Amino acid sequence: MTSAATVRRCPSLSQRTSPPGFTMTAATKILAITSSSFLLISSFTALQADAFTAISPKTSTSHHHNHHCHVKPALKLHATTTTTSSTTLSTRIPINESYPGLQKVHTNPDIYIIPHFLSPTACNDLISRARLKGTQRSPVAYAGWTDDIKDLLGLAASGPVSWGAILGAWYEAQGDESANAVLNLVLHALRNYSVLLVVAGILIAGYTKVRADGLQELRTSTSTTLDDLSDSGGGGDGSGVREFVLRSADLFGPPLSLSSDDDVLSSPASYFEAPTVINYEKDQALAPHYDANRSASVEDANRGGQTLSTLLVYLNDVERGGTTKFGKLPAITSSTNDNNKNNNNNNNNEEEDIVQRQVIGDPNLNIIPRKGDALLFFPADKYGRFDERTEHEGCPAVDEKWIARIWRHEGRVPPPFGLSDECIREYC
């Protein structure tokens, strides 16, 4: 605090806060001591923030609304909303643009539909395997909790904790006219700061826990993961899981660069989470959410880092409800479809069918499920930067709905989240 600030506050201290018997000299001394304490605490707070930032790098500067979400391994719900300007994002990861049936339905961010991505037999087999294994309530993880705790601790440390420590120390120092008055007040301030910071941390941890528990209500489906690519364990001919993984690998193609000659890392499947099959019964839904994580470098480090792409396949026809809605993107129109036509590989009749796949009258992109069709989009750019425009939701089911999902990550996804080395070498 500057000397000017000290002079400006001295009259206030002497006229309003000095206890009876205090002299002007004593009040000035306490203010000087308080200023020194505040500078010490501010320096400590800055060092603390730098240390936490080194542990949990921040990928965006604003917060997530508590109704947004994300899932690992089944869902990760964001308690706050990251806003990322589209102008700051790079291009998405590359895919096989000549993949049969690939149809772009939105540009920037790119969203594709791939009719008949999986055969009816594969769809039936995936459902059968999921039923045999058994599905459970889709788990929810609080994505972005490290950034939220860092932000809340920063606010507490620089605000109420600091001022509480200073005011408490000032109160304790009243009447202390000893030669060690300055040192005593600084020690009181630092002690109070430490105690109040611990209390704030406990309260923030409790708040975060309550917030995370509340996110579960945003996801009411059941799900299971399938990592067995063999023919055994299914209800039909061949493995629907293997067909899903192999066709996904053909769609994504090899990684941009390989840092190793390892044959496992040369397979696109090494960057996939194991396929997840999700079941929505009547009235079950998934609230608006994101598939990328603004804190992926910390929270998803053990599962390949950021989610760069989502591939959903509808495993059954759904006549009523269960649509996939992108609440921040406009519906497909004839004009937008014409703009995307040159990037698609099908004739005009098939493209017009894509326009009819939407919910009529909805101003947003809202896709009706159809058995075997895939929906492809990119929750983050190729550098892992979060794209808030890809917020989407699973609308409430009226008829039962089954989907299968693969997430493509930045790096190798090790077991149990991804496929084993043996499985990749044998089948991929």
Coordinates of C-alpha atoms in Angstrom, one line a residue:
M1 CA 0.0 0.0 0.0
T2 CA 1.5 3.4 -0.9
S3 CA 2.1 6.2 1.6
A4 CA -0.7 8.2 -0.1
A5 CA -3.2 5.5 0.7
T6 CA -1.9 5.4 4.3
V7 CA -2.4 9.1 4.7
R8 CA -5.8 9.0 3.2
R9 CA -6.9 6.3 5.7
C10 CA -5.4 7.7 8.8
P11 CA -8.3 10.2 9.6
S12 CA -10.7 7.4 9.2
L13 CA -8.9 5.2 11.7
S14 CA -8.4 8.0 14.2
Q15 CA -12.0 9.3 14.0
R16 CA -14.0 6.0 13.6
T17 CA -12.1 2.9 14.7
S18 CA -9.5 3.9 17.3
P19 CA -10.5 2.5 20.7
P20 CA -10.6 4.9 23.7
G21 CA -7.1 5.7 24.9
F22 CA -5.5 5.1 21.6
T23 CA -3.3 7.9 20.3
M24 CA -2.9 9.0 16.7
T25 CA 0.5 7.5 16.7
A26 CA -0.8 4.1 17.8
A27 CA -3.5 4.1 15.1
T28 CA -0.9 5.1 12.4
K29 CA 1.3 2.3 13.6
I30 CA -1.5 -0.3 13.4
L31 CA -2.3 0.9 9.9
A32 CA 1.3 0.6 8.8
I33 CA 1.4 -2.9 10.3
T34 CA -1.8 -3.9 8.6
S35 CA -0.4 -2.6 5.3
S36 CA 2.7 -4.7 5.7
S37 CA 0.6 -7.8 6.6
F38 CA -1.6 -7.3 3.6
L39 CA 1.4 -7.1 1.3
L40 CA 2.9 -10.2 2.8
I41 CA -0.5 -12.1 2.4
S42 CA -0.9 -10.8 -1.1
S43 CA 2.5 -12.1 -2.0
F44 CA 1.8 -15.5 -0.5
T45 CA -1.6 -15.6 -2.4
A46 CA 0.2 -14.9 -5.7
L47 CA 2.8 -17.6 -5.0
Q48 CA 0.0 -20.0 -4.1
A49 CA -1.9 -19.2 -7.3
D50 CA 1.2 -19.7 -9.5
A51 CA 1.8 -23.1 -7.8
F52 CA -1.8 -24.2 -8.4
T53 CA -1.7 -23.0 -12.0
A54 CA 1.4 -25.1 -12.6
I55 CA -0.5 -28.1 -11.4
S56 CA -3.8 -27.4 -13.1
P57 CA -3.3 -25.3 -16.3
K58 CA -6.3 -23.4 -17.3
T59 CA -7.6 -23.8 -20.9
S60 CA -10.3 -21.1 -20.8
T61 CA -11.1 -18.0 -18.8
S62 CA -14.8 -18.2 -18.1
H63 CA -17.0 -20.6 -16.1
H64 CA -19.5 -23.3 -17.0
H65 CA -23.2 -23.1 -16.3
N66 CA -24.2 -25.8 -13.8
H67 CA -26.6 -27.4 -16.2
H68 CA -23.8 -28.4 -18.6
C69 CA -22.0 -31.7 -18.6
H70 CA -19.4 -34.1 -19.9
V71 CA -18.8 -37.9 -19.4
K72 CA -15.9 -40.2 -18.5
P73 CA -16.2 -43.1 -19.0
A74 CA -19.9 -42.7 -19.4
L75 CA -20.4 -39.0 -18.8
K76 CA -18.6 -36.0 -17.5
L77 CA -20.9 -33.1 -16.5
H78 CA -19.6 -29.6 -16.5
A79 CA -20.8 -27.5 -13.7
T80 CA -19.8 -24.4 -15.5
T81 CA -19.7 -23.1 -19.1
T82 CA -16.5 -22.4 -20.9
T83 CA -16.9 -19.9 -23.7
T84 CA -14.4 -20.3 -26.5
S85 CA -14.6 -17.9 -29.5
S86 CA -14.6 -19.8 -32.7
T87 CA -12.0 -17.4 -34.1
T88 CA -9.5 -18.7 -31.5
L89 CA -10.0 -22.4 -32.5
S90 CA -7.8 -24.2 -35.0
T91 CA -9.0 -26.9 -37.4
R92 CA -10.3 -30.2 -36.2
I93 CA -8.4 -33.4 -36.5
P94 CA -8.4 -34.8 -40.0
I95 CA -10.7 -37.7 -41.0
N96 CA -11.1 -39.8 -44.1
E97 CA -13.1 -37.3 -46.2
S98 CA -13.8 -40.0 -48.8
Y99 CA -15.4 -42.4 -46.3
P100 CA -18.5 -44.0 -48.0
G101 CA -21.7 -42.0 -47.3
L102 CA -20.0 -39.2 -45.3
Q103 CA -22.4 -36.2 -45.4
K104 CA -21.6 -32.8 -43.8
V105 CA -24.6 -31.2 -42.2
H106 CA -22.9 -28.3 -40.5
T107 CA -19.7 -26.4 -41.2
N108 CA -17.6 -24.7 -38.5
P109 CA -18.0 -26.6 -36.3
D110 CA -18.1 -29.6 -38.6
I111 CA -20.8 -32.1 -38.0
Y112 CA -21.4 -35.2 -40.2
I113 CA -24.0 -37.9 -40.6
I114 CA -23.0 -41.3 -42.1
P115 CA -25.9 -43.4 -43.2
H116 CA -25.6 -47.1 -42.7
F117 CA -22.3 -46.8 -40.8
L118 CA -23.0 -50.1 -39.1
S119 CA -24.9 -53.1 -40.4
P120 CA -28.2 -54.1 -38.8
T121 CA -26.5 -57.3 -37.6
A122 CA -23.7 -55.3 -35.9
C123 CA -26.3 -53.0 -34.3
N124 CA -28.3 -56.0 -32.9
D125 CA -25.1 -57.6 -31.7
L126 CA -24.0 -54.5 -29.8
I127 CA -27.4 -54.4 -28.0
S128 CA -27.3 -58.1 -27.3
R129 CA -23.8 -57.9 -25.8
A130 CA -24.8 -54.9 -23.6
R131 CA -27.8 -56.8 -22.3
L132 CA -25.8 -59.9 -21.6
K133 CA -23.2 -57.9 -19.7
G134 CA -25.8 -55.8 -18.0
T135 CA -26.1 -52.0 -17.9
Q136 CA -25.9 -49.7 -14.9
R137 CA -26.9 -46.1 -14.2
S138 CA -24.5 -44.0 -16.3
P139 CA -21.9 -42.6 -14.0
V140 CA -21.2 -38.9 -13.9
A141 CA -17.9 -37.2 -13.2
Y142 CA -17.5 -33.5 -12.4
A143 CA -15.4 -32.2 -15.3
G144 CA -13.5 -29.0 -14.7
W145 CA -13.5 -29.4 -10.9
T146 CA -9.8 -28.6 -10.7
D147 CA -10.2 -25.2 -12.4
D148 CA -13.3 -24.5 -10.3
I149 CA -11.5 -25.2 -7.0
K150 CA -8.6 -23.1 -8.1
D151 CA -10.8 -20.2 -9.0
L152 CA -12.8 -20.4 -5.8
L153 CA -9.7 -20.6 -3.7
G154 CA -8.2 -17.7 -5.5
L155 CA -11.3 -15.6 -4.9
A156 CA -11.4 -16.6 -1.2
A157 CA -7.6 -16.0 -0.7
S158 CA -7.6 -12.6 -2.2
G159 CA -10.8 -11.4 -0.7
P160 CA -12.5 -12.6 2.5
V161 CA -9.6 -14.7 3.8
S162 CA -7.1 -11.9 3.4
W163 CA -9.3 -9.2 5.0
G164 CA -10.5 -11.6 7.7
A165 CA -6.9 -12.3 8.6
I166 CA -5.9 -8.6 8.7
L167 CA -9.0 -7.5 10.7
G168 CA -8.5 -10.3 13.1
A169 CA -4.8 -9.4 13.6
W170 CA -5.7 -5.8 14.0
Y171 CA -8.2 -6.6 16.7
E172 CA -5.7 -8.8 18.5
A173 CA -3.1 -6.0 18.4
Q174 CA -5.1 -3.5 20.2
G175 CA -3.3 -2.2 23.2
D176 CA 0.0 -3.7 22.2
E177 CA 2.6 -0.9 22.5
S178 CA 5.6 -3.1 22.8
A179 CA 8.7 -2.9 20.6
N180 CA 7.6 -6.1 18.8
A181 CA 4.1 -4.8 18.0
V182 CA 4.7 -4.9 14.3
L183 CA 6.2 -8.4 14.3
N184 CA 3.4 -9.7 16.5
L185 CA 0.7 -8.3 14.3
V186 CA 2.3 -9.8 11.2
L187 CA 2.5 -13.2 12.9
H188 CA -1.1 -12.9 14.0
A189 CA -2.1 -12.0 10.4
L190 CA -0.3 -15.0 8.9
R191 CA -1.7 -17.4 11.5
N192 CA -5.2 -16.1 10.9
Y193 CA -4.7 -16.3 7.1
S194 CA -3.6 -20.0 7.3
V195 CA -6.5 -20.9 9.5
L196 CA -9.1 -19.1 7.4
L197 CA -7.7 -20.5 4.2
V198 CA -8.0 -24.1 5.5
V199 CA -11.6 -23.3 6.6
A200 CA -12.3 -21.9 3.1
G201 CA -10.8 -24.9 1.5
I202 CA -13.0 -27.3 3.5
L203 CA -16.1 -25.2 2.6
I204 CA -15.2 -25.2 -1.1
A205 CA -14.6 -28.9 -1.1
G206 CA -18.0 -29.5 0.5
Y207 CA -19.6 -27.2 -2.0
T208 CA -17.9 -29.0 -4.9
K209 CA -19.1 -32.3 -3.6
V210 CA -22.7 -31.2 -3.3
R211 CA -22.4 -29.7 -6.8
A212 CA -21.0 -32.9 -8.3
D213 CA -23.7 -35.1 -6.6
G214 CA -26.4 -32.8 -8.1
L215 CA -25.0 -33.4 -11.6
Q216 CA -26.1 -37.0 -11.6
E217 CA -29.7 -36.0 -12.0
L218 CA -28.8 -34.6 -15.5
R219 CA -28.1 -38.1 -16.7
T220 CA -30.8 -40.8 -16.3
S221 CA -29.7 -43.5 -18.9
T222 CA -27.9 -46.8 -18.2
S223 CA -24.8 -47.9 -20.0
T224 CA -21.9 -50.4 -20.2
T225 CA -18.5 -50.6 -22.0
L226 CA -17.6 -53.3 -24.4
D227 CA -13.9 -54.1 -25.0
D228 CA -14.2 -57.7 -26.3
L229 CA -13.7 -57.7 -30.1
S230 CA -13.9 -61.5 -30.5
D231 CA -16.9 -63.3 -31.9
S232 CA -17.8 -64.8 -28.5
G233 CA -20.3 -63.2 -26.2
G234 CA -22.6 -61.8 -28.8
G235 CA -26.1 -62.7 -30.0
G236 CA -25.5 -62.9 -33.7
D237 CA -23.0 -63.6 -36.4
G238 CA -19.6 -61.9 -35.9
S239 CA -18.8 -59.1 -33.5
G240 CA -20.6 -55.8 -33.7
V241 CA -18.0 -54.4 -31.3
R242 CA -15.2 -55.3 -33.8
E243 CA -17.2 -53.9 -36.7
F244 CA -17.7 -50.6 -34.8
V245 CA -14.0 -50.2 -33.9
L246 CA -12.7 -51.2 -37.4
R247 CA -15.1 -48.9 -39.3
S248 CA -14.3 -46.1 -36.8
A249 CA -10.5 -46.6 -37.4
D250 CA -11.1 -46.4 -41.2
L251 CA -13.0 -43.2 -40.7
F252 CA -10.4 -41.5 -38.5
G253 CA -7.3 -42.9 -40.2
P254 CA -3.9 -42.9 -38.7
P255 CA -2.7 -40.2 -36.2
L256 CA -1.1 -37.1 -37.6
S257 CA 2.3 -38.0 -36.3
L258 CA 3.8 -40.9 -34.5
S259 CA 6.5 -40.5 -31.9
S260 CA 7.1 -44.3 -31.7
D261 CA 7.4 -47.2 -34.1
D262 CA 5.1 -49.2 -31.7
D263 CA 2.6 -51.0 -33.8
V264 CA -0.1 -50.3 -31.3
L265 CA 0.3 -46.6 -31.5
S266 CA 0.2 -46.8 -35.3
S267 CA -3.5 -48.0 -35.0
P268 CA -6.2 -45.3 -34.8
A269 CA -8.0 -47.6 -32.3
S270 CA -5.3 -47.0 -29.7
Y271 CA -6.7 -43.4 -29.4
F272 CA -10.2 -44.7 -28.8
E273 CA -12.0 -45.2 -25.5
A274 CA -13.6 -48.6 -25.5
P275 CA -17.0 -48.5 -27.1
T276 CA -19.8 -47.6 -24.7
V277 CA -23.4 -48.8 -25.3
I278 CA -26.1 -46.5 -23.8
N279 CA -29.7 -47.3 -23.3
Y280 CA -32.5 -44.7 -22.8
E281 CA -35.9 -46.0 -21.7
K282 CA -39.0 -43.9 -21.7
D283 CA -38.5 -40.4 -20.2
Q284 CA -34.8 -41.0 -19.8
A285 CA -32.6 -38.1 -21.1
L286 CA -29.2 -36.4 -21.1
A287 CA -29.2 -32.7 -20.3
P288 CA -27.2 -30.2 -22.5
H289 CA -23.5 -31.0 -22.1
Y290 CA -20.1 -31.0 -23.6
D291 CA -17.9 -34.0 -24.5
A292 CA -14.6 -32.0 -24.1
N293 CA -13.1 -31.0 -20.8
R294 CA -11.5 -27.7 -20.1
S295 CA -9.3 -29.4 -17.5
A296 CA -8.5 -32.4 -19.7
S297 CA -4.7 -32.1 -19.3
V298 CA -5.1 -32.8 -15.6
E299 CA -8.4 -34.7 -15.1
D300 CA -8.2 -36.9 -18.3
A301 CA -4.4 -37.4 -18.3
N302 CA -4.9 -41.1 -17.5
R303 CA -7.3 -41.7 -20.4
G304 CA -5.6 -40.0 -23.4
G305 CA -6.1 -36.4 -22.7
Q306 CA -8.7 -34.2 -24.4
T307 CA -11.6 -35.7 -26.3
L308 CA -11.1 -34.5 -29.9
S309 CA -14.0 -36.3 -31.6
T310 CA -17.3 -38.0 -30.7
L311 CA -18.8 -40.8 -32.9
L312 CA -22.3 -41.9 -32.1
V313 CA -24.2 -44.7 -33.8
Y314 CA -27.9 -45.2 -33.4
L315 CA -28.6 -48.9 -32.8
N316 CA -32.3 -48.9 -33.3
D317 CA -35.0 -46.8 -35.1
V318 CA -36.7 -44.4 -32.7
E319 CA -40.1 -43.2 -33.8
R320 CA -40.7 -40.8 -30.9
G321 CA -38.3 -38.8 -28.8
G322 CA -34.7 -39.6 -28.2
T323 CA -33.3 -37.0 -30.7
T324 CA -29.8 -35.5 -30.5
K325 CA -30.1 -31.7 -30.3
F326 CA -27.3 -29.1 -30.8
G327 CA -28.8 -26.2 -29.0
K328 CA -26.3 -23.6 -30.2
L329 CA -26.4 -24.6 -33.9
P330 CA -29.1 -23.8 -36.5
A331 CA -31.2 -26.4 -38.2
I332 CA -30.3 -27.6 -41.7
T333 CA -32.1 -25.8 -44.4
S334 CA -32.0 -26.3 -48.2
S335 CA -29.6 -23.5 -48.6
T336 CA -27.2 -24.7 -45.9
N337 CA -27.5 -28.2 -47.3
D338 CA -26.5 -26.8 -50.8
N339 CA -23.5 -25.1 -49.3
N340 CA -22.3 -28.5 -47.9
K341 CA -23.2 -30.4 -51.0
N342 CA -19.7 -30.2 -52.6
N343 CA -18.2 -31.8 -49.5
N344 CA -20.5 -34.8 -49.6
N345 CA -20.2 -38.0 -51.5
N346 CA -23.8 -38.7 -52.2
N347 CA -26.4 -37.6 -54.7
N348 CA -28.9 -34.8 -54.1
N349 CA -31.8 -37.1 -53.1
E350 CA -29.8 -38.6 -50.3
E351 CA -28.7 -35.2 -49.1
E352 CA -32.3 -34.0 -49.1
D353 CA -33.1 -37.0 -46.9
I354 CA -30.6 -35.5 -44.4
V355 CA -32.7 -32.4 -44.2
Q356 CA -35.8 -34.5 -43.5
R357 CA -34.0 -36.2 -40.6
Q358 CA -34.5 -33.2 -38.4
V359 CA -37.3 -32.4 -36.0
I360 CA -39.7 -30.3 -38.0
G361 CA -40.1 -26.8 -36.6
D362 CA -37.1 -26.9 -34.3
P363 CA -34.8 -23.9 -35.0
N364 CA -31.8 -25.8 -33.9
L365 CA -30.0 -28.8 -35.4
N366 CA -32.0 -31.8 -33.9
I367 CA -31.3 -35.2 -35.4
I368 CA -33.8 -38.0 -35.5
P369 CA -32.2 -41.4 -34.7
R370 CA -32.1 -44.1 -37.4
K371 CA -30.7 -47.6 -37.0
G372 CA -27.1 -47.9 -38.2
D373 CA -26.5 -44.2 -38.9
A374 CA -23.6 -42.4 -37.3
L375 CA -23.3 -38.9 -36.0
L376 CA -19.8 -37.4 -36.0
F377 CA -18.6 -34.1 -34.4
F378 CA -15.6 -32.5 -32.8
P379 CA -15.8 -31.2 -29.2
A380 CA -12.3 -29.6 -29.4
D381 CA -9.9 -28.6 -32.1
K382 CA -6.8 -30.6 -33.0
Y383 CA -4.8 -28.9 -30.2
G384 CA -7.4 -29.8 -27.6
R385 CA -9.0 -26.4 -27.2
F386 CA -12.6 -26.6 -26.0
D387 CA -15.4 -25.7 -28.5
E388 CA -18.5 -24.6 -26.6
R389 CA -20.5 -24.5 -29.9
T390 CA -20.8 -28.3 -29.8
E391 CA -23.0 -28.4 -26.7
H392 CA -25.6 -31.1 -27.3
E393 CA -28.3 -33.1 -25.5
G394 CA -30.1 -36.4 -25.6
C395 CA -33.8 -35.4 -25.6
P396 CA -36.2 -37.5 -23.5
A397 CA -37.0 -40.8 -25.0
V398 CA -40.6 -41.8 -25.7
D399 CA -39.7 -45.1 -27.4
E400 CA -36.6 -47.0 -26.2
K401 CA -33.3 -45.8 -27.6
W402 CA -30.0 -47.5 -27.9
I403 CA -26.7 -45.9 -29.1
A404 CA -23.1 -46.8 -29.2
R405 CA -20.3 -44.3 -28.7
I406 CA -16.6 -44.0 -29.3
W407 CA -14.5 -41.1 -28.2
R408 CA -11.2 -40.3 -30.0
H409 CA -8.6 -38.7 -27.7
E410 CA -5.4 -36.8 -28.2
G411 CA -3.2 -39.7 -27.1
R412 CA -3.1 -43.4 -26.4
V413 CA -6.0 -44.5 -24.2
P414 CA -4.7 -47.3 -21.9
P415 CA -6.8 -50.0 -20.4
P416 CA -9.2 -50.1 -18.6
F417 CA -10.5 -47.0 -20.4
G418 CA -9.2 -48.1 -23.9
L419 CA -8.6 -51.3 -25.7
S420 CA -5.7 -53.6 -24.6
D421 CA -2.5 -53.9 -26.7
E422 CA -3.3 -57.5 -27.4
C423 CA -6.7 -56.7 -28.7
I424 CA -5.4 -53.9 -31.0
R425 CA -2.6 -56.1 -32.3
E426 CA -5.0 -59.0 -33.0
Y427 CA -8.0 -57.2 -34.5
C428 CA -6.9 -53.7 -35.5

